[in-house]
Tab-separated table of C-alpha atoms and ligand atoms in Angstrom:
chain	number	residue	atom	x	y	z
A	1	UNK	CA	-11.379	20.260	-24.541
A	2	UNK	CA	-12.619	17.633	-21.736
A	3	UNK	CA	-10.662	17.754	-18.496
A	4	UNK	CA	-10.618	14.296	-15.952
A	5	UNK	CA	-12.126	15.918	-12.708
A	6	UNK	CA	-10.055	15.107	-10.538
A	7	UNK	CA	-11.449	13.171	-7.359
A	8	UNK	CA	-10.531	14.559	-4.445
A	9	UNK	CA	-9.148	12.675	-1.528
A	10	UNK	CA	-12.061	12.077	1.190
A	11	UNK	CA	-10.655	12.236	5.028
A	12	UNK	CA	-13.015	12.089	7.946
A	13	UNK	CA	-11.474	14.482	10.484
A	14	UNK	CA	-12.942	13.311	13.947
A	15	UNK	CA	-12.400	16.031	16.573
A	16	UNK	CA	-14.382	17.331	19.653
A	17	UNK	CA	-12.722	20.985	20.114
A	18	UNK	CA	-14.943	23.000	17.528
A	19	UNK	CA	-11.779	25.162	17.270
A	20	UNK	CA	-9.554	22.809	15.937
A	21	UNK	CA	-12.233	20.955	14.062
A	22	UNK	CA	-12.885	24.305	12.302
A	23	UNK	CA	-9.733	25.954	11.530
A	24	UNK	CA	-7.948	22.366	10.453
A	25	UNK	CA	-11.027	21.126	7.902
A	26	UNK	CA	-10.279	24.819	6.570
A	27	UNK	CA	-6.963	24.208	6.148
A	28	UNK	CA	-7.486	20.851	4.744
A	29	UNK	CA	-9.984	22.096	2.367
A	30	UNK	CA	-7.540	24.759	0.826
A	31	UNK	CA	-5.132	21.685	0.293
A	32	UNK	CA	-7.680	20.322	-1.682
A	33	UNK	CA	-8.898	17.489	0.615
A	34	UNK	CA	-12.790	16.850	0.835
A	35	UNK	CA	-13.435	16.932	4.510
A	36	UNK	CA	-16.358	15.479	6.441
A	37	UNK	CA	-16.184	16.195	9.992
A	38	UNK	CA	-17.410	14.633	13.303
A	39	UNK	CA	-17.349	15.855	17.213
A	40	UNK	CA	-17.930	12.580	18.807
A	41	UNK	CA	-16.509	8.855	18.263
A	42	UNK	CA	-20.678	7.546	17.743
A	43	UNK	CA	-20.489	10.618	14.818
A	44	UNK	CA	-17.691	9.179	13.271
A	45	UNK	CA	-18.694	5.418	12.955
A	46	UNK	CA	-22.481	6.966	12.085
A	47	UNK	CA	-20.776	9.109	9.278
A	48	UNK	CA	-18.158	6.138	8.313
A	49	UNK	CA	-20.073	4.406	5.374
A	50	UNK	CA	-22.017	7.261	3.658
A	51	UNK	CA	-19.597	7.913	1.652
A	52	UNK	CA	-16.780	6.063	2.981
A	53	UNK	CA	-13.494	8.246	3.775
A	54	UNK	CA	-10.049	7.599	1.943
A	55	UNK	CA	-8.389	8.574	5.159
A	56	UNK	CA	-9.583	9.401	8.694
A	57	UNK	CA	-7.813	11.760	11.020
A	58	UNK	CA	-8.717	10.587	14.721
A	59	UNK	CA	-8.541	12.422	17.674
A	60	UNK	CA	-8.076	10.148	20.886
A	61	UNK	CA	-9.596	11.755	23.529
A	62	UNK	CA	-13.275	12.111	22.548
A	63	UNK	CA	-16.025	12.456	24.986
A	64	UNK	CA	-17.908	8.733	25.042
A	65	UNK	CA	-16.188	6.153	23.106
A	66	UNK	CA	-12.261	7.254	22.266
A	67	UNK	CA	-10.266	7.182	19.410
A	68	UNK	CA	-8.910	3.687	19.862
A	69	UNK	CA	-12.448	2.163	20.669
A	70	UNK	CA	-13.616	3.969	16.790
A	71	UNK	CA	-10.006	2.308	15.530
A	72	UNK	CA	-11.058	-0.949	17.167
A	73	UNK	CA	-14.850	-0.981	15.940
A	74	UNK	CA	-13.108	-0.054	12.391
A	75	UNK	CA	-10.533	-2.359	12.201
A	76	UNK	CA	-13.271	-4.789	12.896
A	77	UNK	CA	-15.416	-4.252	9.915
A	78	UNK	CA	-14.021	-5.653	6.502
A	79	UNK	CA	-15.672	-2.434	4.769
A	80	UNK	CA	-13.852	-0.269	7.065
A	81	UNK	CA	-10.901	-2.244	8.181
A	82	UNK	CA	-8.394	-0.806	5.431
A	83	UNK	CA	-8.818	2.791	5.687
A	84	UNK	CA	-5.771	4.500	6.714
A	85	UNK	CA	-6.124	6.021	9.929
A	86	UNK	CA	-3.969	8.660	11.708
A	87	UNK	CA	-4.323	9.498	15.285
A	88	UNK	CA	-4.061	12.960	17.052
A	89	UNK	CA	-2.835	12.948	20.514
A	90	UNK	CA	-1.899	15.544	22.891
A	91	UNK	CA	1.732	15.101	23.379
A	92	UNK	CA	1.673	14.086	27.188
A	93	UNK	CA	-0.124	10.861	25.964
A	94	UNK	CA	2.498	9.180	23.639
A	95	UNK	CA	2.640	6.016	25.314
A	96	UNK	CA	-0.667	5.446	24.831
A	97	UNK	CA	-0.001	6.373	21.222
A	98	UNK	CA	2.401	3.869	20.966
A	99	UNK	CA	0.495	1.191	22.083
A	100	UNK	CA	-2.317	2.320	19.606
A	101	UNK	CA	-0.157	2.883	16.818
A	102	UNK	CA	1.058	-0.873	17.176
A	103	UNK	CA	-2.607	-2.317	17.770
A	104	UNK	CA	-4.337	-0.270	15.181
A	105	UNK	CA	-3.401	3.129	13.123
A	106	UNK	CA	-0.962	3.966	10.540
A	107	UNK	CA	0.313	6.592	11.716
A	108	UNK	CA	0.113	9.801	14.495
A	109	UNK	CA	0.554	13.310	14.881
A	110	UNK	CA	0.621	14.959	18.014
A	111	UNK	CA	-0.683	18.215	19.465
A	112	UNK	CA	-0.233	21.371	18.931
A	113	UNK	CA	1.099	20.656	15.657
A	114	UNK	CA	2.121	22.746	12.355
A	115	UNK	CA	-0.519	22.195	9.879
A	116	UNK	CA	1.872	22.111	7.041
A	117	UNK	CA	3.865	19.084	8.919
A	118	UNK	CA	0.158	17.028	9.158
A	119	UNK	CA	-0.411	18.134	5.570
A	120	UNK	CA	2.985	16.542	4.534
A	121	UNK	CA	2.021	13.205	6.989
A	122	UNK	CA	-1.132	12.670	5.335
A	123	UNK	CA	-0.251	13.093	1.937
A	124	UNK	CA	2.958	10.741	2.778
A	125	UNK	CA	0.188	7.930	4.196
A	126	UNK	CA	-1.491	7.997	1.129
A	127	UNK	CA	1.484	7.894	-1.131
A	128	UNK	CA	2.373	4.598	0.691
A	129	UNK	CA	-1.165	2.957	0.713
A	130	UNK	CA	-1.100	4.007	-2.949
A	131	UNK	CA	2.122	2.165	-3.668
A	132	UNK	CA	0.773	-0.690	-1.485
A	133	UNK	CA	-1.948	-1.190	-3.283
A	134	UNK	CA	-0.398	-0.981	-6.840
A	135	UNK	CA	2.151	-3.349	-5.712
A	136	UNK	CA	-0.487	-5.901	-4.826
A	137	UNK	CA	-1.895	-5.154	-8.272
A	138	UNK	CA	-2.621	-9.114	-9.323
A	139	UNK	CA	-0.878	-9.947	-12.806
A	140	UNK	CA	-2.725	-11.783	-15.639
A	141	UNK	CA	-1.115	-13.037	-18.835
A	142	UNK	CA	-2.717	-15.941	-20.845
A	143	UNK	CA	-2.664	-18.504	-18.494
A	144	UNK	CA	-0.413	-17.033	-15.845
A	145	UNK	CA	-2.054	-15.197	-12.539
A	146	UNK	CA	0.367	-13.488	-10.168
A	147	UNK	CA	-0.476	-12.637	-6.800
A	148	UNK	CA	2.579	-9.982	-5.260
A	149	UNK	CA	1.786	-9.886	-2.017
A	150	UNK	CA	0.943	-13.885	-1.410
A	151	UNK	CA	3.643	-14.763	-3.557
A	152	UNK	CA	1.678	-17.351	-5.429
A	153	UNK	CA	1.773	-18.021	-8.959
A	154	UNK	CA	-1.026	-20.151	-10.916
A	155	UNK	CA	-1.010	-21.410	-14.118
A	156	UNK	CA	-3.916	-22.735	-15.526
A	157	UNK	CA	-5.540	-22.217	-12.087
A	158	UNK	CA	-3.035	-24.565	-10.893
A	159	UNK	CA	-0.828	-22.905	-8.067
A	160	UNK	CA	3.071	-23.003	-9.108
A	161	UNK	CA	5.601	-24.036	-6.327
A	162	UNK	CA	8.442	-21.709	-6.834
A	163	UNK	CA	11.761	-20.690	-5.261
A	164	UNK	CA	12.091	-17.155	-3.802
A	165	UNK	CA	14.694	-16.171	-6.460
A	166	UNK	CA	12.154	-17.863	-9.030
A	167	UNK	CA	9.417	-16.067	-8.168
A	168	UNK	CA	11.424	-12.495	-7.726
A	169	UNK	CA	12.843	-13.145	-11.127
A	170	UNK	CA	9.341	-13.830	-12.437
A	171	UNK	CA	7.485	-11.093	-10.821
A	172	UNK	CA	10.668	-8.276	-12.157
A	173	UNK	CA	10.030	-9.616	-15.765
A	174	UNK	CA	6.150	-9.465	-15.816
A	175	UNK	CA	5.989	-6.116	-14.234
A	176	UNK	CA	7.466	-4.709	-16.959
A	177	UNK	CA	6.262	-7.056	-20.465
A	178	UNK	CA	8.278	-6.087	-23.245
A	179	UNK	CA	11.363	-4.898	-21.530
A	180	UNK	CA	14.225	-6.589	-22.242
A	181	UNK	CA	16.492	-7.435	-18.692
A	182	UNK	CA	19.977	-7.754	-18.987
A	183	UNK	CA	21.615	-10.814	-17.095
A	184	UNK	CA	23.498	-7.884	-14.875
A	185	UNK	CA	19.698	-6.449	-13.910
A	186	UNK	CA	18.587	-9.806	-13.037
A	187	UNK	CA	21.769	-10.896	-11.109
A	188	UNK	CA	20.846	-7.642	-8.960
A	189	UNK	CA	17.567	-8.832	-8.286
A	190	UNK	CA	18.696	-12.665	-7.275
A	191	UNK	CA	21.420	-11.047	-5.086
A	192	UNK	CA	20.556	-11.891	-1.422
A	193	UNK	CA	20.811	-15.453	-2.148
A	194	UNK	CA	23.455	-17.253	-0.495
A	195	UNK	CA	24.756	-18.708	-3.905
A	196	UNK	CA	27.096	-16.289	-6.021
A	197	UNK	CA	24.716	-15.197	-8.328
A	198	UNK	CA	26.570	-15.663	-12.079
A	199	UNK	CA	25.095	-15.075	-15.489
A	200	UNK	CA	25.007	-19.200	-15.814
A	201	UNK	CA	23.085	-19.150	-12.450
A	202	UNK	CA	20.633	-16.648	-14.382
A	203	UNK	CA	20.490	-19.171	-17.059
A	204	UNK	CA	19.618	-21.921	-14.918
A	205	UNK	CA	17.089	-19.930	-12.581
A	206	UNK	CA	15.131	-19.147	-16.295
A	207	UNK	CA	15.373	-22.389	-17.137
A	208	UNK	CA	14.096	-23.789	-14.064
A	209	UNK	CA	11.363	-20.868	-14.170
A	210	UNK	CA	10.229	-21.968	-17.848
A	211	UNK	CA	9.643	-25.616	-16.906
A	212	UNK	CA	7.610	-24.968	-13.606
A	213	UNK	CA	5.697	-22.553	-15.927
A	214	UNK	CA	4.745	-25.482	-18.268
A	215	UNK	CA	2.535	-24.134	-20.919
A	216	UNK	CA	2.802	-20.507	-19.987
A	217	UNK	CA	6.959	-20.730	-20.016
A	218	UNK	CA	6.815	-19.341	-23.789
A	219	UNK	CA	6.048	-15.755	-21.619
A	220	UNK	CA	10.014	-15.967	-20.772
A	221	UNK	CA	11.457	-14.671	-23.861
A	222	UNK	CA	15.849	-15.335	-24.804
A	223	UNK	CA	16.788	-11.821	-26.028
A	224	UNK	CA	19.686	-12.831	-27.693
A	225	UNK	CA	22.887	-11.248	-26.516
A	226	UNK	CA	21.386	-9.484	-23.744
A	227	UNK	CA	18.548	-11.624	-21.473
A	228	UNK	CA	15.473	-12.203	-21.036
A	229	UNK	CA	11.991	-10.370	-21.386
A	230	UNK	CA	8.282	-11.022	-20.286
A	231	UNK	CA	6.009	-11.254	-23.899
A	232	UNK	CA	2.489	-11.171	-23.255
B	1	LIG	CA1	-10.217	15.713	22.259
């Protein structure tokens, strides 16, 4: 029996205090993370690409360039711009932290902290990122391509102009191919529009969507007595 090796999440931990660096990297490794350490910002920047970390745990107060400057440089490089960053800071520097968070970082933890709280925050940040990336996965069915984040649909390479509700409807159906959605389920998704959503409105939206999809219209099938489904 072969078991797929689980690829550990790699963390780059940047901290100049040796005791904290050693104790926390030990804890993180025990939690199953692969940990690379750096004692200065310069070391962190030098270590960043080989191999690239999945998350950076970054102390703000470092000798030489500080954590904010490290963030700044990482965010400017396309290869490192998207790596999630969690800042570590002394509690007294909370105002700095807020400024840094707004500009560069994804989350922060103030010192002193409970290691298990930090681990929970790291896991939450990684989950959040994983969710964002699956939500943005491009969907392709025959000649139809959907880019969720850009809220864009293309048929045969040509952009199709959809209303907000038509796009929401398309995404709902396309994310669960073969699943039949009842008109009530679709109404729930379309709610929030200013119009009162009824069964007739759902049918009207689907008709409009099909018309715009042209040659890809047959991807949306009517399920008699129930509603609609996406069928590739
Ligand atoms: Ca420090």
